[in-house]
mmCIF file of C-alpha atoms in Angstrom:
data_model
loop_
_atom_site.group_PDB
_atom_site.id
_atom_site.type_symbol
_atom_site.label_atom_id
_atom_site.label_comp_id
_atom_site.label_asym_id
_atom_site.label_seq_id
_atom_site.Cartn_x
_atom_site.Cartn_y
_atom_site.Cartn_z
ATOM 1 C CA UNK A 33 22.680 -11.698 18.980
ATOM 2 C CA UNK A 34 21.996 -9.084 21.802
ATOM 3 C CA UNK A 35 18.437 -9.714 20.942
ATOM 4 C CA UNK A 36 18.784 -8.358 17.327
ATOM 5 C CA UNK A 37 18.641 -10.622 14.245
ATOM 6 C CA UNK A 38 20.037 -9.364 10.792
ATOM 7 C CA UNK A 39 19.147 -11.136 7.591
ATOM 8 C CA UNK A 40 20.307 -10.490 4.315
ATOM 9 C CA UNK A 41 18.110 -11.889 1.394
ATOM 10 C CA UNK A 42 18.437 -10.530 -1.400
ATOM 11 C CA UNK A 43 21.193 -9.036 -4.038
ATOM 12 C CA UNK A 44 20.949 -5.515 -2.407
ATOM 13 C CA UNK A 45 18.375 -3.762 -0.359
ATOM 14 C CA UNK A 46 16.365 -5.193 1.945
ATOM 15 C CA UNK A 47 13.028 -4.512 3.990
ATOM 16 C CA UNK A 48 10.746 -5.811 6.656
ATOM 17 C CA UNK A 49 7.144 -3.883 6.720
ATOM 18 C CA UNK A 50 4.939 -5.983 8.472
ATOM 19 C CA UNK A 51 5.069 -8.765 11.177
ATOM 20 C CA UNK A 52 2.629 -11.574 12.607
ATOM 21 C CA UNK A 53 3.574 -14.116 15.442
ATOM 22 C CA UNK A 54 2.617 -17.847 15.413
ATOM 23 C CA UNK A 55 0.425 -19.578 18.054
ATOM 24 C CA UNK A 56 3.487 -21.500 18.197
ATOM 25 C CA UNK A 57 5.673 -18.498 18.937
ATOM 26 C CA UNK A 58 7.680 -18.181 15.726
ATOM 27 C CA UNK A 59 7.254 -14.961 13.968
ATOM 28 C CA UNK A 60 6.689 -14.112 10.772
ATOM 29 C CA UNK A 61 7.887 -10.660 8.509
ATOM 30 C CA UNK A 62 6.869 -9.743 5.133
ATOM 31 C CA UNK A 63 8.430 -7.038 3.046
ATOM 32 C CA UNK A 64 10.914 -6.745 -0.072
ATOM 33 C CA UNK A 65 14.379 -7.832 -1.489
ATOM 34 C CA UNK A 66 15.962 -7.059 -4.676
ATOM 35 C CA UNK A 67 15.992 -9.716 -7.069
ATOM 36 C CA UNK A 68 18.453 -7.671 -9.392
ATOM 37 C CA UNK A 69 16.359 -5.139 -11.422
ATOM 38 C CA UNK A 70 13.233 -5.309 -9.555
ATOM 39 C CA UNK A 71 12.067 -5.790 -5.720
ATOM 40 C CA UNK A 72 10.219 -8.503 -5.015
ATOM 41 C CA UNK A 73 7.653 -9.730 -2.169
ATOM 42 C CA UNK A 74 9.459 -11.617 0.952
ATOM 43 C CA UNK A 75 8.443 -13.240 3.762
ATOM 44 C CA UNK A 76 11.184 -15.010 6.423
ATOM 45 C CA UNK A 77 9.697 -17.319 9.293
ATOM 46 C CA UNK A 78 12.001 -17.203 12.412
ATOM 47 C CA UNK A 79 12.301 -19.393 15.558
ATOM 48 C CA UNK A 80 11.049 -18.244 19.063
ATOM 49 C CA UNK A 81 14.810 -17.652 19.594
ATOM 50 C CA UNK A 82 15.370 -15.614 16.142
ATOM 51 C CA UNK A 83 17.204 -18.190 13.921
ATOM 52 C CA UNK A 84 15.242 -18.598 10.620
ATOM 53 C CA UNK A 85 13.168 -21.577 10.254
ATOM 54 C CA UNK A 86 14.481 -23.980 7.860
ATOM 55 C CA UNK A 87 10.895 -25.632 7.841
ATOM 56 C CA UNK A 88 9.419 -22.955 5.938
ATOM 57 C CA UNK A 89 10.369 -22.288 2.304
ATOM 58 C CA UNK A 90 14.137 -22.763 1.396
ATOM 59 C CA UNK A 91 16.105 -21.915 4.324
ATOM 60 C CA UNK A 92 13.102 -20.024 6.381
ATOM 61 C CA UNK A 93 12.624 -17.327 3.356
ATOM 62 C CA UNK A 94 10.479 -17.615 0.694
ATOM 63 C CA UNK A 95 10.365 -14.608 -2.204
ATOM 64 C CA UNK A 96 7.936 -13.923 -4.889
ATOM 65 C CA UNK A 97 7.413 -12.444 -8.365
ATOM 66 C CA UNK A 98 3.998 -11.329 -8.551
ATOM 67 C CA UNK A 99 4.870 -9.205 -11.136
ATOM 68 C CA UNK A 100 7.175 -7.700 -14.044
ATOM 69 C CA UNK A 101 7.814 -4.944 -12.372
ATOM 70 C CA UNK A 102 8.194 -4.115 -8.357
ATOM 71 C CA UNK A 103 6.234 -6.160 -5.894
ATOM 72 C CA UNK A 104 6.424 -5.469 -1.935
ATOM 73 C CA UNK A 105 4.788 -6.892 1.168
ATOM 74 C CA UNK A 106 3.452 -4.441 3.464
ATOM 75 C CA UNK A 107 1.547 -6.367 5.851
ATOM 76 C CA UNK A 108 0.834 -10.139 7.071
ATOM 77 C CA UNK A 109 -0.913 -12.318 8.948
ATOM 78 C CA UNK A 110 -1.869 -15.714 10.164
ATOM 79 C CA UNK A 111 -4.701 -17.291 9.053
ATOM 80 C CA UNK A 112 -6.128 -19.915 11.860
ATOM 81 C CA UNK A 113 -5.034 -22.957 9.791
ATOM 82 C CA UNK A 114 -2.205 -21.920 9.560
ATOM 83 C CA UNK A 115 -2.101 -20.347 6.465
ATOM 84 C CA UNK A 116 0.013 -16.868 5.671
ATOM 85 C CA UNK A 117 -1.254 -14.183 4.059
ATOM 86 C CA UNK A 118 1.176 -11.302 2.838
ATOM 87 C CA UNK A 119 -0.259 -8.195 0.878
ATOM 88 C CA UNK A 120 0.476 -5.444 -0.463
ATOM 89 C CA UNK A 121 1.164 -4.147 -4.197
ATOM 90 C CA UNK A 122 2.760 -5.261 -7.589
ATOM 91 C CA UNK A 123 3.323 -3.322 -10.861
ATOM 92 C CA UNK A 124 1.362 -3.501 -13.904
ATOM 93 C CA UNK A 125 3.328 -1.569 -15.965
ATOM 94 C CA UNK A 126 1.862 1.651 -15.243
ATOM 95 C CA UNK A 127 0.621 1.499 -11.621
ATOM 96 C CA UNK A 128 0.370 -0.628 -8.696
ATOM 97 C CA UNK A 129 -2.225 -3.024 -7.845
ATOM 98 C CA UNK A 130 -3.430 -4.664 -4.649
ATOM 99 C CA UNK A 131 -1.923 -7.607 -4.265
ATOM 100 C CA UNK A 132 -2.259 -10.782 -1.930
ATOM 101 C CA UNK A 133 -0.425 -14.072 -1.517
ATOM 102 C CA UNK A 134 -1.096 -16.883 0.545
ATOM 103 C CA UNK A 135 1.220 -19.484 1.545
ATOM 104 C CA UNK A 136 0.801 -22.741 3.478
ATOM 105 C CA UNK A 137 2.147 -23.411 6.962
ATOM 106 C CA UNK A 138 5.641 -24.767 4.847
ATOM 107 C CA UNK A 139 6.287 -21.362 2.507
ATOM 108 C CA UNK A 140 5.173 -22.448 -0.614
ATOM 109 C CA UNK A 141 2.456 -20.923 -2.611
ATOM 110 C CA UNK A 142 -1.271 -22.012 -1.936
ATOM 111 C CA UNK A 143 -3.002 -23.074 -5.372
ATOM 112 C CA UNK A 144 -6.415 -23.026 -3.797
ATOM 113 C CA UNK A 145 -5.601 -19.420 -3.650
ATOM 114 C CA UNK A 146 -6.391 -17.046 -6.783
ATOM 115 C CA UNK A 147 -4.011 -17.880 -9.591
ATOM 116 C CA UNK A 148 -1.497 -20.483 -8.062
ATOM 117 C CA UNK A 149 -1.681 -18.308 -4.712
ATOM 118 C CA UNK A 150 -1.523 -15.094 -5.960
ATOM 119 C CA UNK A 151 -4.336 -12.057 -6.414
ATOM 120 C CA UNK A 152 -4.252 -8.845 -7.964
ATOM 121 C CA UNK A 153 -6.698 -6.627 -8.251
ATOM 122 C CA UNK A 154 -6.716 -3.008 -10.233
ATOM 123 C CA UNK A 155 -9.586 -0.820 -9.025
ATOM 124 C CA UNK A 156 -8.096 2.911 -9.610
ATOM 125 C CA UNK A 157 -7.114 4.902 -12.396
ATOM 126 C CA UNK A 158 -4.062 5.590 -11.441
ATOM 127 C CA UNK A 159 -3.355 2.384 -8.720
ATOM 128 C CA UNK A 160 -3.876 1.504 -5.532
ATOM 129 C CA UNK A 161 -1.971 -0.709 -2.574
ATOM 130 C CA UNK A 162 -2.502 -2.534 0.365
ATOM 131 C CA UNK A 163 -1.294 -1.792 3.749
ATOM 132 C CA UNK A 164 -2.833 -3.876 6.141
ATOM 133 C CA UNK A 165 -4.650 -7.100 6.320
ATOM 134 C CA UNK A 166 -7.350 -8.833 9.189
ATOM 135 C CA UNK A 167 -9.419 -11.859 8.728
ATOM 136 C CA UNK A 168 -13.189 -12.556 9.931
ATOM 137 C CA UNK A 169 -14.085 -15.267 11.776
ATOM 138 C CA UNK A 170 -15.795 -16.718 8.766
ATOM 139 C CA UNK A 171 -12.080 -16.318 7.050
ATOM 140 C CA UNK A 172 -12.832 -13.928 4.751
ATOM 141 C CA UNK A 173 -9.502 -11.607 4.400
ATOM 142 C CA UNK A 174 -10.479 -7.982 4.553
ATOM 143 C CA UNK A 175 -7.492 -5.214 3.594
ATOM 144 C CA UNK A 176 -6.814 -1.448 3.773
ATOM 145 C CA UNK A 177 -4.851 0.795 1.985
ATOM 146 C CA UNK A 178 -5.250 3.556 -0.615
ATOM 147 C CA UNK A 179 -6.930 4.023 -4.086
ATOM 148 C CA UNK A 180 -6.328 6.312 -6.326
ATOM 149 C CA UNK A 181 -9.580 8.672 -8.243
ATOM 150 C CA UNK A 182 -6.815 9.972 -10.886
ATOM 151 C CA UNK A 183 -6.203 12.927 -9.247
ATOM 152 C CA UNK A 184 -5.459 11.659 -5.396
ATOM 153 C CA UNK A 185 -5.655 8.465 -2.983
ATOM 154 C CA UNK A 186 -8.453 7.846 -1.379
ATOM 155 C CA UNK A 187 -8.872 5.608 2.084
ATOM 156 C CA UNK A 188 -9.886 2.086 0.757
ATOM 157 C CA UNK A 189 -11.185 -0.958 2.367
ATOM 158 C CA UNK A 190 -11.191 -4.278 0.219
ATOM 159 C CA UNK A 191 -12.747 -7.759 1.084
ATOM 160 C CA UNK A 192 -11.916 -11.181 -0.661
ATOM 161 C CA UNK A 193 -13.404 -14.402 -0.390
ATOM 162 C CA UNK A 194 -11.483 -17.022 1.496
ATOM 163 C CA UNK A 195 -10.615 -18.082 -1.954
ATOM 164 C CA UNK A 196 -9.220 -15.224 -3.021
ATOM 165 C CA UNK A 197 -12.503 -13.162 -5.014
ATOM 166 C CA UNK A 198 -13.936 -9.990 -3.898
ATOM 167 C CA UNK A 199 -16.550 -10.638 -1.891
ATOM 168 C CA UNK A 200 -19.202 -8.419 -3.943
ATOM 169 C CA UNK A 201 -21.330 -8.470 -0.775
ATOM 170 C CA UNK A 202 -18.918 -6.063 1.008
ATOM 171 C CA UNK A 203 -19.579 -2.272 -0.865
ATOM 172 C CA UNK A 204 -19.229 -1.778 -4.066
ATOM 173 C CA UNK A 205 -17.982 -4.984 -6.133
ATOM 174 C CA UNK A 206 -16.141 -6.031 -2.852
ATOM 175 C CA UNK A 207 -14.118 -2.130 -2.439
ATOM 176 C CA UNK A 208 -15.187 0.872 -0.192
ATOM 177 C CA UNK A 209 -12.763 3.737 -1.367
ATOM 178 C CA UNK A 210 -13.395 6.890 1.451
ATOM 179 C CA UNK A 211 -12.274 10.586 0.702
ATOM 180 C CA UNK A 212 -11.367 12.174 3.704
ATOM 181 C CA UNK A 213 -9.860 15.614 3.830
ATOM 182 C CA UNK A 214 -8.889 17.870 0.809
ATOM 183 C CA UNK A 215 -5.989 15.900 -0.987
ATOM 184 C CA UNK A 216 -4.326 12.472 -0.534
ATOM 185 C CA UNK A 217 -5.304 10.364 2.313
ATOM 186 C CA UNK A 218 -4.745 6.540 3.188
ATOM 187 C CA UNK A 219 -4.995 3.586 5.481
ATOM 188 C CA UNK A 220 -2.534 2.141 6.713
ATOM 189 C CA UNK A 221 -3.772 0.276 9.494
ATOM 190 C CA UNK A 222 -6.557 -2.126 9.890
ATOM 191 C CA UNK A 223 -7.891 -4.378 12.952
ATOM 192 C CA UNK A 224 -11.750 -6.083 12.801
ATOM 193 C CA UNK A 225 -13.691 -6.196 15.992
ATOM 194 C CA UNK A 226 -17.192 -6.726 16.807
ATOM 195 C CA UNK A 227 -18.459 -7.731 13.468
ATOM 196 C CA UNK A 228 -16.845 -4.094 12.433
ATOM 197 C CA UNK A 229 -13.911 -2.883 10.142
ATOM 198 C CA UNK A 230 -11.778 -0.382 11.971
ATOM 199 C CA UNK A 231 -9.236 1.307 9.766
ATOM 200 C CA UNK A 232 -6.123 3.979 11.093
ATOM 201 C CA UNK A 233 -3.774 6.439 8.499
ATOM 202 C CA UNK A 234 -3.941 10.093 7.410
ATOM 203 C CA UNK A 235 -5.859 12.552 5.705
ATOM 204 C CA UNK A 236 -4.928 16.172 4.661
ATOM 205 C CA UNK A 237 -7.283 18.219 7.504
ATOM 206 C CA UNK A 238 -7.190 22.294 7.073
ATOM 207 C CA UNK A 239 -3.571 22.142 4.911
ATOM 208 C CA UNK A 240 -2.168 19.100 7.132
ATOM 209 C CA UNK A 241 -2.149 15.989 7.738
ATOM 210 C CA UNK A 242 -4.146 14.519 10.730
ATOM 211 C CA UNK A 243 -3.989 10.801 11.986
ATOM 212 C CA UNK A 244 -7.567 9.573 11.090
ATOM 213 C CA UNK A 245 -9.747 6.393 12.566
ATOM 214 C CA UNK A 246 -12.546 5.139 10.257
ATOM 215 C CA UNK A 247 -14.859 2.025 11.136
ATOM 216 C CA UNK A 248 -16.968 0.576 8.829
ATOM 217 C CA UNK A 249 -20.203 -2.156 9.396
ATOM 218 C CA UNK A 250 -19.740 -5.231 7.838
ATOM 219 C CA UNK A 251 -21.535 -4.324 4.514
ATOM 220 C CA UNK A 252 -18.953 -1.741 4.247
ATOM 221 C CA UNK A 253 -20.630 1.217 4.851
ATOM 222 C CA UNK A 254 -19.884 4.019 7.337
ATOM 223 C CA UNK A 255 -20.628 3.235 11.169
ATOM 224 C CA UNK A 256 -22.466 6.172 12.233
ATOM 225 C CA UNK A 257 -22.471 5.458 15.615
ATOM 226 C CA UNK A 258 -18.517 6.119 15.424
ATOM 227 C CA UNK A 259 -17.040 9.445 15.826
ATOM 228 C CA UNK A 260 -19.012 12.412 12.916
ATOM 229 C CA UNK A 261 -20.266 10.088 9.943
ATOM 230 C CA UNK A 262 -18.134 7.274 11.123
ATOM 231 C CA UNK A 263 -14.520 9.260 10.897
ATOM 232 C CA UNK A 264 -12.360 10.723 13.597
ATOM 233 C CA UNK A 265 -9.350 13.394 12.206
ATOM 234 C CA UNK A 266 -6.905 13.870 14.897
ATOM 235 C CA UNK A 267 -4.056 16.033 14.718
ATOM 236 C CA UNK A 268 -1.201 15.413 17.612
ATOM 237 C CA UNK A 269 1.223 17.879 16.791
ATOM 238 C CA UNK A 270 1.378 21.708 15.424
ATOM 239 C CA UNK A 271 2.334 20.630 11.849
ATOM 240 C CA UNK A 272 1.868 17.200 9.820
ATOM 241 C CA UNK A 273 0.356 13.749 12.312
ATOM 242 C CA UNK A 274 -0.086 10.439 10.520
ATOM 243 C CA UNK A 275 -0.826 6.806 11.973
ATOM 244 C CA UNK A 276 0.913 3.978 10.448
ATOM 245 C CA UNK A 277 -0.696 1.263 12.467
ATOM 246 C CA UNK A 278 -3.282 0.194 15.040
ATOM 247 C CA UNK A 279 -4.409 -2.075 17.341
ATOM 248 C CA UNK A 280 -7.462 -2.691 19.411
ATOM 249 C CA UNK A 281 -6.969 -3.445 22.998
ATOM 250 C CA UNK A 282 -9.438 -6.058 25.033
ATOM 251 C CA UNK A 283 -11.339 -3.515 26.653
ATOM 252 C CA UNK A 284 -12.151 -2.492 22.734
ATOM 253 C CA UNK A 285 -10.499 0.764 23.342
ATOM 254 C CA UNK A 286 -8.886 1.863 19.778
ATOM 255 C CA UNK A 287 -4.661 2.541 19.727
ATOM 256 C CA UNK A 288 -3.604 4.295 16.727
ATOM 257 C CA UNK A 289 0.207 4.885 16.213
ATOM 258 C CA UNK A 290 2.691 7.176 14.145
ATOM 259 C CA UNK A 291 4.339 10.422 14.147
ATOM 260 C CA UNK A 292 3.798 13.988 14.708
ATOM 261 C CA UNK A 293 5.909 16.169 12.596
ATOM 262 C CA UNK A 294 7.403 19.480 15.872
ATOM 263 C CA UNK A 295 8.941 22.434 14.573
ATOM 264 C CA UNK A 296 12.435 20.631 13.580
ATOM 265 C CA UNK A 297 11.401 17.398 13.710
ATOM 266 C CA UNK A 298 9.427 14.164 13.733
ATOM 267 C CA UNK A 299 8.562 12.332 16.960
ATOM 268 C CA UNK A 300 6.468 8.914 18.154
ATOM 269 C CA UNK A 301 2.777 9.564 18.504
ATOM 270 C CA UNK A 302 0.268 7.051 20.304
ATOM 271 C CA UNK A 303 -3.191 8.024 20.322
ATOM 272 C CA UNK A 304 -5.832 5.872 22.277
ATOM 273 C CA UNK A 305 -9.100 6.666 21.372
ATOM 274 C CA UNK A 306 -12.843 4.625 22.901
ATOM 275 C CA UNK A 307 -14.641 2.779 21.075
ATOM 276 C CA UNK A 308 -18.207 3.675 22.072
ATOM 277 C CA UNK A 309 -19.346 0.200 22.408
ATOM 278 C CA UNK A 310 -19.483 0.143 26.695
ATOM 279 C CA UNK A 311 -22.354 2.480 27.265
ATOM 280 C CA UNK A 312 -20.214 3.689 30.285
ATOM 281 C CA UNK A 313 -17.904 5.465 27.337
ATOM 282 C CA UNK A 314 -18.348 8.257 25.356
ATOM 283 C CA UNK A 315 -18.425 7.661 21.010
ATOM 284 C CA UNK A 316 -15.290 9.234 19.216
ATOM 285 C CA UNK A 317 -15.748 12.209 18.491
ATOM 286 C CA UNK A 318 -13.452 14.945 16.612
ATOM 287 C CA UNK A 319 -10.374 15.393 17.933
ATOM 288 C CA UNK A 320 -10.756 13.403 21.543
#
C-alpha cells in the first residue's frame, strides 16, 4: 500500500532484522515475534508485489522455537538451491548461543540440517550471537557476530559444514574470535569475496567506538595484505561510529554502513573503503 507492507505475526511485538531477495524476485525477512512469554525466530516470504506468499510455510510466515527461552533472527540468506538460512541467537538459560536454521524452498524445517534443521552452538563463557551470514561457493555457511571472553565480546567469525558442523578446518574448532580495541567490539556485517571473509561492526578505539573492516583468508586467519594486521578502525564522526552492515560492490570496492553519533545526535554513515586487490588501488589502511 503506497509501497509499504505491514505484517503483524505475532501476539505483540514484532521485528524484521535481516532481508534476502529470491532469484525469483520474492523477498525474504527474518527477525522475531512474541509467542506469549518468549520471542521467537521468524521468517515471512513476500511476493514481488509485497503480499505474503502463501507457498511458503502457513500463510507465507513460518516461526520457530529454537529454544526455552528468547530466540531471534538477525540475518538471512538464500542458499543456491533454494534453501533459507536464518541465524542468529537462542537462550540457554544463562546466555545466548549462535544459532542457525535452515528451511527448504516451502518454509518448513530442513532435517538434513543439524537437529531437525536447527544448530546451536555455545563457544563463550558468557554467550555469543550471530549477525550476519554468507555462503561459499562450495556451500559451506560462514557467520559473524560476537563472542564473549567473560569479561567482553569479541569480533567472531564461525564456519559450518553444509550440514550444519563446524567446519574444524576454518580456525580454531571451526571459530575465529578477534579482539579489537579496548572493550566490547562486534561484527555485524559479513560478505565473502575472492576466496576471503570480509567482516564490518565496531570496536571501542581511544574511548569510542569506531566502525571497523576485518578480512580474513579462508583458513581463518588474518589477511595481512588488508589494512594494519588485516583490520581497518574508522571513526566518521567526533563521538561514537559503528557499521551495522556491508556490502561489496563489483569493482570489489568494500561499503560499510551505520551511524555516527554528532554532538546531539545520531546520523547515517556510509563508508567505502578499496579493497587492495586491483594493483591500480591502494590496501586499506587506518582510517582511509
Amino acid at each position: 500500500t503506497g509501497g509499504i507492507v505491514i505484517t503483524p505475526i505475532g501476539l505483540g511485538h514484532d521485528y524484521a532484522f535481516g532481508i534476502a531477495i529470491q532469484n525469483d524476485g520474492k523477498i525474504v525477512a527474518s527477525g522475531l515475534a512474541y509467542g506469549g512469554s518468549v520471542w521467537d525466530s521468524a521468517v515471512a516470504r513476500y511476493t514481488s508485489s509485497g503480499v505474503l506468499d502463501s507457498s511458503f510455510g502457513p500463510g507465507g510466515v513460518v516461526t520457530t522455537s529454537v529454544s526455552a527461552g528468547h530466540d531471534l533472527s538477525r540475518a538471512v540468506a538464500i542458499q543456491p538451491d533454494g534453501k533459507i538460512v536464518a541465524v542468529g541467537s537462542a537462550h540457554d538459560g544463562h546466555y545466548n548461543d549462535f544459532a542457525l536454521i535452515r528451511y527448504t524452498a516451502s518454509g518448513t524445517l530442513d532435517t538434513t540440517f543439524g537437529t531437525n534443521g536447527v544448530v546451536t552452538t555455545s563457544v563463550g563463557p558468557k554467550g555469543e550471537a550471530a549477525y550476519g551470514v554468507d555462503f561459499q561457493e562450495d556451500g559451506k555457511i560462514v557467520i559473524a557476530g560476537y563472542v564473549s571472553n567473560g569479561t567482553h565480546d569479541d569480533c567472531a567469525v564461525a564456519r559450518y559444514t553444509i550440514s550444519g558442523t563446524l567446519d574444524t578446518a576454518f580456525g580454531t574448532g571451526g571459530v575465529v574470535t578477534t579482539s579489537i580495541g579496548t572493550g566490547s567490539n562486534a561484527f555485524q556485517g559479513i560478505a565473502l569475496h575472492k576466496g576471503r571473509v570480509v567482516a564490518a561492526g565496531y570496536a571501542i578505539i581511544d574511548s569510542s567506538l569506531d566502525f571497523v573492516v576485518a578480512r580474513f583468508t579462508a583458513l581463518g586467519t588474518l589477511d595481512n595484505t588488508f589494512g594494519l594486521g588485516g583490520i581497518v578502525t574508522t571513526s566518521v564522526g567526533p563521538s561514537s561510529d559503528a557499521a551495522s552492515g556491508m556490502a561489496i560492490q563489483p569493482d570489489s570496492d568494500i561499503v560499510a554502513v551505520g551511524y555516527a553519533f554528532s554532538s546531539t545526535s545520531k546520523d547515517f554513515a556510509v563508508v567505502r573503503y578499496r579493497s587492495g586487490y586491483d594493483s591500480t588501488l591502494p590496501l586499506l589502511s587506518k582510517n582511509h
